[in-house]
Short mmCIF file of C-alpha atoms in Angstrom, two decimals:
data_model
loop_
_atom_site.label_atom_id
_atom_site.label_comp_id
_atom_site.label_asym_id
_atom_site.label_seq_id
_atom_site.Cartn_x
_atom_site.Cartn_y
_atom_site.Cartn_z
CA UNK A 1 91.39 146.49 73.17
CA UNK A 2 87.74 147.88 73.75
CA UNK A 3 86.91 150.95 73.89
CA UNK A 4 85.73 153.47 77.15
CA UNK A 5 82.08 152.90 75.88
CA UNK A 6 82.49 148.95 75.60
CA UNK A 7 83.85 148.30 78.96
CA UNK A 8 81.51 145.73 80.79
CA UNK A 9 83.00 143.70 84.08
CA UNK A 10 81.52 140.10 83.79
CA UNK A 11 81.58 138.23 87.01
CA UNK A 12 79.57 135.01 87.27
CA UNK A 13 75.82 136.10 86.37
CA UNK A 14 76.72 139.47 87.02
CA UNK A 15 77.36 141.81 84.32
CA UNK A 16 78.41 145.68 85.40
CA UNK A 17 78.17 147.62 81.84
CA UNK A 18 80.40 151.12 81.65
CA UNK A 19 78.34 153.83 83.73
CA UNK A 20 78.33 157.39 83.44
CA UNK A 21 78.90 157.82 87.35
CA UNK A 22 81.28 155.40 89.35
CA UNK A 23 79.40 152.34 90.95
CA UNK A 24 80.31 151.29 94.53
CA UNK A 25 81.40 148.92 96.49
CA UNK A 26 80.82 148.81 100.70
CA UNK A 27 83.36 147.07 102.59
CA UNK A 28 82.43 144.61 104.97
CA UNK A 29 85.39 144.04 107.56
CA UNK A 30 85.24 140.36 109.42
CA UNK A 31 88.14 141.20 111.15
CA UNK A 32 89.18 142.07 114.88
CA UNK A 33 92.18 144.16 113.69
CA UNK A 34 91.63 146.49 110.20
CA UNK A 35 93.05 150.15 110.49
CA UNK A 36 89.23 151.63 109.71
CA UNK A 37 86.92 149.43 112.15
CA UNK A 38 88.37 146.71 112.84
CA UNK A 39 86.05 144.76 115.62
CA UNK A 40 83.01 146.50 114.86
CA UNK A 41 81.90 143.72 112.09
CA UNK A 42 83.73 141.20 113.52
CA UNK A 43 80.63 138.83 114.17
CA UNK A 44 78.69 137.24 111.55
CA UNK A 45 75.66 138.60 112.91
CA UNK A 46 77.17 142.22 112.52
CA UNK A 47 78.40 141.61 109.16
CA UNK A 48 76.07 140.38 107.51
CA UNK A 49 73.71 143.78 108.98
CA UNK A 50 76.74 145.90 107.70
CA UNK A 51 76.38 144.24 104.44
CA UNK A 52 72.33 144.49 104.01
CA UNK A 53 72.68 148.04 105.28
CA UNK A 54 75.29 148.88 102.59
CA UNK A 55 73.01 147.51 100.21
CA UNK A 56 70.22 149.41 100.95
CA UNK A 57 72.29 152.68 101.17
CA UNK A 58 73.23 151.89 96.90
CA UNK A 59 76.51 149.83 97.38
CA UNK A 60 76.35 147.17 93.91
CA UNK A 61 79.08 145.19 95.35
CA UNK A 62 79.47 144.38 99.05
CA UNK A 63 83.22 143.46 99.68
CA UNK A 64 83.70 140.76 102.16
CA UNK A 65 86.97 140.47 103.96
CA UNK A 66 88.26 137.99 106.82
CA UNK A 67 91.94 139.18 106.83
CA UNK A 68 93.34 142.85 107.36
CA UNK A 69 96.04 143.61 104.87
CA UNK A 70 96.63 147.12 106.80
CA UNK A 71 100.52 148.14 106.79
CA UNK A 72 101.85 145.43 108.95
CA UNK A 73 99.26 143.13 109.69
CA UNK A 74 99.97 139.35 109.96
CA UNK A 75 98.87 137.00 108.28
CA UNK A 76 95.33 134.92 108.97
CA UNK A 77 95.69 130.96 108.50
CA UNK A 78 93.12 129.99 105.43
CA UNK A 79 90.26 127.88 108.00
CA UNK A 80 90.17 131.16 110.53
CA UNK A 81 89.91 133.49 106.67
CA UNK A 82 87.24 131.01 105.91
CA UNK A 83 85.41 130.47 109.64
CA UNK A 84 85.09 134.44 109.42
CA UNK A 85 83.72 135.31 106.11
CA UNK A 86 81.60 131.89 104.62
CA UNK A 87 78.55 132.15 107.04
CA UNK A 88 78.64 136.14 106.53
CA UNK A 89 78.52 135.47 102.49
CA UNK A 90 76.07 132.62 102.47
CA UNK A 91 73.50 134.82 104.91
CA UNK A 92 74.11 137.47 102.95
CA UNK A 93 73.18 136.14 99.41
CA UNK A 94 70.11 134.54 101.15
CA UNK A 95 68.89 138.43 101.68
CA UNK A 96 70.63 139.94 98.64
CA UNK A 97 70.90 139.77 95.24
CA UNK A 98 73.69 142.23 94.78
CA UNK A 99 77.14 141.12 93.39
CA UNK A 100 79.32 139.77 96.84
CA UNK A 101 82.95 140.09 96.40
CA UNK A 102 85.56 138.10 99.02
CA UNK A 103 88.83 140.23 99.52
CA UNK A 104 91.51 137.54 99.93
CA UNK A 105 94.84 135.72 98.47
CA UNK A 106 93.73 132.45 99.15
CA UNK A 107 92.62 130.05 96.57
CA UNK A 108 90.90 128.08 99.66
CA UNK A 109 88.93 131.14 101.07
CA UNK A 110 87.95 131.51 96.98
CA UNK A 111 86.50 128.34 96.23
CA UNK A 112 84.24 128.28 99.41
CA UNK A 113 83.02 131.33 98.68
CA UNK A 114 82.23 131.27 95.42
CA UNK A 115 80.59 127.90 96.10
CA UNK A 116 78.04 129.85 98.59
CA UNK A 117 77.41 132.83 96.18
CA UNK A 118 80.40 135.37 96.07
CA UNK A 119 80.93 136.30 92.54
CA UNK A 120 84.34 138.30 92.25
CA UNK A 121 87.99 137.49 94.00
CA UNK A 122 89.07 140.65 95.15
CA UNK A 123 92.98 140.23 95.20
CA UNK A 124 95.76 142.07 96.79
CA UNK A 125 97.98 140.14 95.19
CA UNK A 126 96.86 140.41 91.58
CA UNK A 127 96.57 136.19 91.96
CA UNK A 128 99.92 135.73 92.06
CA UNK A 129 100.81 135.05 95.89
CA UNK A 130 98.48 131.42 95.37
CA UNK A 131 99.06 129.78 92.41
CA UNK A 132 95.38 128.02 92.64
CA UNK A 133 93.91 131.29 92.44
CA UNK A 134 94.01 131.57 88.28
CA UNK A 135 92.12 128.22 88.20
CA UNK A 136 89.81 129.43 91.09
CA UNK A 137 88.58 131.83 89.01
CA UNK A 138 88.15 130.45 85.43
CA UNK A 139 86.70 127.43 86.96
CA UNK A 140 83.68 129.76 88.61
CA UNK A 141 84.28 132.26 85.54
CA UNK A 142 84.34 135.09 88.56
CA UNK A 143 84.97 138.26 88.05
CA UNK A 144 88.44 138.79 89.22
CA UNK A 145 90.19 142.42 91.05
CA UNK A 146 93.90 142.35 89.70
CA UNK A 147 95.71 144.79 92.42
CA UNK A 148 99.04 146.39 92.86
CA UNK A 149 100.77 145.52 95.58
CA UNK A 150 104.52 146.39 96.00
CA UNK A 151 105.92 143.38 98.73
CA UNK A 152 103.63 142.18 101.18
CA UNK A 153 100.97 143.46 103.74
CA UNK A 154 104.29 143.05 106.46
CA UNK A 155 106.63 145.08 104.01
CA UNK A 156 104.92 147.14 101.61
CA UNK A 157 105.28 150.34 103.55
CA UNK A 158 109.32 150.29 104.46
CA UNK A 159 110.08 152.47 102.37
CA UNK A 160 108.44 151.91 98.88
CA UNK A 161 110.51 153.19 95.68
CA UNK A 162 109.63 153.54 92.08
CA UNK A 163 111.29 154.92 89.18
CA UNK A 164 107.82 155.88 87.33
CA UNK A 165 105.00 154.39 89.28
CA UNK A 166 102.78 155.18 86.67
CA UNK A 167 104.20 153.64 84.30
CA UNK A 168 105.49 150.31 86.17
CA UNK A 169 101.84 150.04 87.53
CA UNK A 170 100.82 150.01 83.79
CA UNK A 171 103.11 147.76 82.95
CA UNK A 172 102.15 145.47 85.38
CA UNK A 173 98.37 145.57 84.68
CA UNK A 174 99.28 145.20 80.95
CA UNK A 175 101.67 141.69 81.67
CA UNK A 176 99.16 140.59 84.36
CA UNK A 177 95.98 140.75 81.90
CA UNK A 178 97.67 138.68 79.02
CA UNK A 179 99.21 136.11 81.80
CA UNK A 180 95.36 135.87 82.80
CA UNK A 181 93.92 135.51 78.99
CA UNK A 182 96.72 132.86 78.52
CA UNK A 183 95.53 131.14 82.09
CA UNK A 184 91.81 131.04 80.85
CA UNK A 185 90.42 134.33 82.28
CA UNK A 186 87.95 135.98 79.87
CA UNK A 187 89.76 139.59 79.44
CA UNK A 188 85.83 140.70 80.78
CA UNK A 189 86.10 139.24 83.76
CA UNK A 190 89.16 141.59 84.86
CA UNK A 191 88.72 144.83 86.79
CA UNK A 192 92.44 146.79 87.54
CA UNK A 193 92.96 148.28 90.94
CA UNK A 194 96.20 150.49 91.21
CA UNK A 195 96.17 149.28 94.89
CA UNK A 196 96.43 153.00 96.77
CA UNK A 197 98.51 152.32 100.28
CA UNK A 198 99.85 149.04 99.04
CA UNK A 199 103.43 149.69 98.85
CA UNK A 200 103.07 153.69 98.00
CA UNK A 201 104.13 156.61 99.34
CA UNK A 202 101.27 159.94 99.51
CA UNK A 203 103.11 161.21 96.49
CA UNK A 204 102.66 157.60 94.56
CA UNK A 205 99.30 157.16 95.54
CA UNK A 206 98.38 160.99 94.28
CA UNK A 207 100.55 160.20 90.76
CA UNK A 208 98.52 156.89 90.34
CA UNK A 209 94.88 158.74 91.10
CA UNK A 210 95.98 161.58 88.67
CA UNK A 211 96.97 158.79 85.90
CA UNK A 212 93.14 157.36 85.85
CA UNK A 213 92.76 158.22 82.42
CA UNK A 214 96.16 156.89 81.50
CA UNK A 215 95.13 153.58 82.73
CA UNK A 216 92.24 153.63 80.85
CA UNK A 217 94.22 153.04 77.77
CA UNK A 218 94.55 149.31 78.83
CA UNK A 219 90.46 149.14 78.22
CA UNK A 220 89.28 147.32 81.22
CA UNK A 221 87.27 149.07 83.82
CA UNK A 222 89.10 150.95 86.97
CA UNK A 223 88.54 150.26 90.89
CA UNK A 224 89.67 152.76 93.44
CA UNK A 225 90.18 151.99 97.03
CA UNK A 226 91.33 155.03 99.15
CA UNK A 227 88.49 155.04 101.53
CA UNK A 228 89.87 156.33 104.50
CA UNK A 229 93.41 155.96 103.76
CA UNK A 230 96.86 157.15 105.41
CA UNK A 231 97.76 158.96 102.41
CA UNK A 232 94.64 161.36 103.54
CA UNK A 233 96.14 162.17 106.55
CA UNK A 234 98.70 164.47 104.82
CA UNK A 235 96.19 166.09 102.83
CA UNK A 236 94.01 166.61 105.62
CA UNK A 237 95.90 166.18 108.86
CA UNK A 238 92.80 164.14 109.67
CA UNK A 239 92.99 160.78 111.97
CA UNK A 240 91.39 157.79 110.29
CA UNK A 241 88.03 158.52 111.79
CA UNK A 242 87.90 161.72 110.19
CA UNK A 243 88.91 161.52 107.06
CA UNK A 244 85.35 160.84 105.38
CA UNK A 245 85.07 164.28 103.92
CA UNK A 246 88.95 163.71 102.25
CA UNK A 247 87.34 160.76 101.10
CA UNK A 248 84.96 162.22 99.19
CA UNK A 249 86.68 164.90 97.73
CA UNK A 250 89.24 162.26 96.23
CA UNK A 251 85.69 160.03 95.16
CA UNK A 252 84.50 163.07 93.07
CA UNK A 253 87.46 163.89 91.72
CA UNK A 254 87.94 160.17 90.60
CA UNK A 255 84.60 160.69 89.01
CA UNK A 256 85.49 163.33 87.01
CA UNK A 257 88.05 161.46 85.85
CA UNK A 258 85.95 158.90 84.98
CA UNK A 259 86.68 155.75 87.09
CA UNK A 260 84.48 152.98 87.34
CA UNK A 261 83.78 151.40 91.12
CA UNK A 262 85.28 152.95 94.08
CA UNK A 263 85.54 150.27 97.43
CA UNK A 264 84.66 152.54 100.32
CA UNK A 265 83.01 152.80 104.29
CA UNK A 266 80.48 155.22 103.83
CA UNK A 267 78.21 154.16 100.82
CA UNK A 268 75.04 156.28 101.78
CA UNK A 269 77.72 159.57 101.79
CA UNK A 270 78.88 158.81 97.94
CA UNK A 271 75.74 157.67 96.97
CA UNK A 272 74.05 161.22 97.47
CA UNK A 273 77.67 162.95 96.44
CA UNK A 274 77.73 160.99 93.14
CA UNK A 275 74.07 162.14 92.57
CA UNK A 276 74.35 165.80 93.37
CA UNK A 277 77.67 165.95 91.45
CA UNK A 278 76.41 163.87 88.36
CA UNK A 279 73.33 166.03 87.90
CA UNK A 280 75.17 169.29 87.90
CA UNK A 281 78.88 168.37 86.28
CA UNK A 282 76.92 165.80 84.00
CA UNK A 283 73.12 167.08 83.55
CA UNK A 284 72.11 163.18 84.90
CA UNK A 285 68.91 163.35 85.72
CA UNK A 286 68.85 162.03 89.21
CA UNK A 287 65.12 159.42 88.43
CA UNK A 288 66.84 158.01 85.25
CA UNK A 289 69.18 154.76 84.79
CA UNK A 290 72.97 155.97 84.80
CA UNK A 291 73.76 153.61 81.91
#
């Protein structure tokens, strides 16, 4: 296993060494129906604006999406996943050289958009509900999101149960790495996610954000995504448009804790958060690298 200070995240020609502050990744929504704002990026025009934009604002990964996997959504037939999200990726990688990631299950949706410039699968499933995915991604040597999921989008919300969620997350992580290594994944390429709302209650998703230092013991780097999420609604008693400033208490708190990329909406908010917060809890000076 590696150690904290030798985690790097290899994805195609992009290589994300172990930072002192957690990088980010802006989602990008091509959907008319997901629970945050659904519609507003739903053409490619938009999207591909919400993408630059999030680029500018300090987002390193921009997180492209053409099927909501909010708590009983249905599912979105692979040619309407890809009609949505190819023409955002390839404009967008004619404009930008950050890293693009595509959020989907489908091996399909995966090849075409690595072929036009994505460079990490970002996978509810973990790659495990296509069984192309695995040789999707050693074939393009992506960098690959291995996420938690309990069920399915339709499911994973009736009433989720765990004996130690901790612990079975971990032990999922740990048998889903090696089943990658022996599938031909470099162990570099893999980033865990501990999947926050997919098949959790508030109380699971508050045990797995506590635990980020326990899942650092399995030595790849750690993604958060809890931008916005239902969970925050019993912390806050905030409705999804307001629960930006929950959001960033949870971000900082996850930075102190020391996790790696965290997907959220509001990338201009974090970045200046992350800054103020790193050069007073971590004397960063704010003009320097963060390596």
């Amino acid at each position: 296993m590696y150690t904290s200070s030798d985690v790097r995240w290899c994805c195609c020609e992009h290589t994300f060494e172990k930072s002192r502050q957690p990088r980010l990744m802006g989602i990008v929504n091509v959907t008319p129906d997901s629970f945050s704002d659904g519609g507003a990026f739903f053409s490619t025009d938009a999207a591909v604006q919400q993408a630059l934009d999030l680029a500018s604002h300090g987002a390193e990964i921009l997180d492209i999406g053409g099927e909501s996997t909010r708590p009983g959504s249905l599912p979105v037939a692979a040619d309407e996943e890809i009609r949505r999200v190819i023409p955002v990726i390839r404009e967008v990688r004619k404009h930008s050289r950050q890293a693009i990631s595509v959020d989907t299950t489908k091996a399909q949706v995966a090849r075409k958009a690595l072929e036009v410039g994505a460079n990490i699968i970002n996978d509810i499933s973990g790659l495990t509900f296509d069984v192309e995915m695995v040789a999707v991604a050693r074939d393009y040597k992506a960098g690959v999101i291995i996420n938690h999921i309990q069920g399915t989008p339709q499911t994973m919300q009736h009433n989720p149960v765990y004996t130690d969620v901790v612990q079975e997350v971990f032990d999922f992580f740990e048998r889903r790495i090696n089943q990658l290594i022996d599938g031909g994944i470099s162990a570099e390429s893999i980033c865990l996610d501990p999947g926050i709302g997919f098949g959790k209650t508030a109380a699971h998703n508050l045990s797995l954000l506590r635990a980020i230092p326990h899942f650092q013991k399995l030595g790849r780097p750690l993604l958060v995504g809890h931008s916005r999420k239902r969970f925050l609604k019993q912390l806050t008693g905030r409705d999804v448009n307001e629960r930006e400033y929950g959001t960033l208490g949870v971000s900082l708190a996850l930075a102190q804790l020391g996790v790696d990329f965290l997907r959220i909406h509001d990338v201009a908010a974090h970045r200046d958060s992350l800054l103020a917060y790193s050069a007073v809890a971590l004397n960063i000076d704010p003009e320097q690298p963060l390596q």
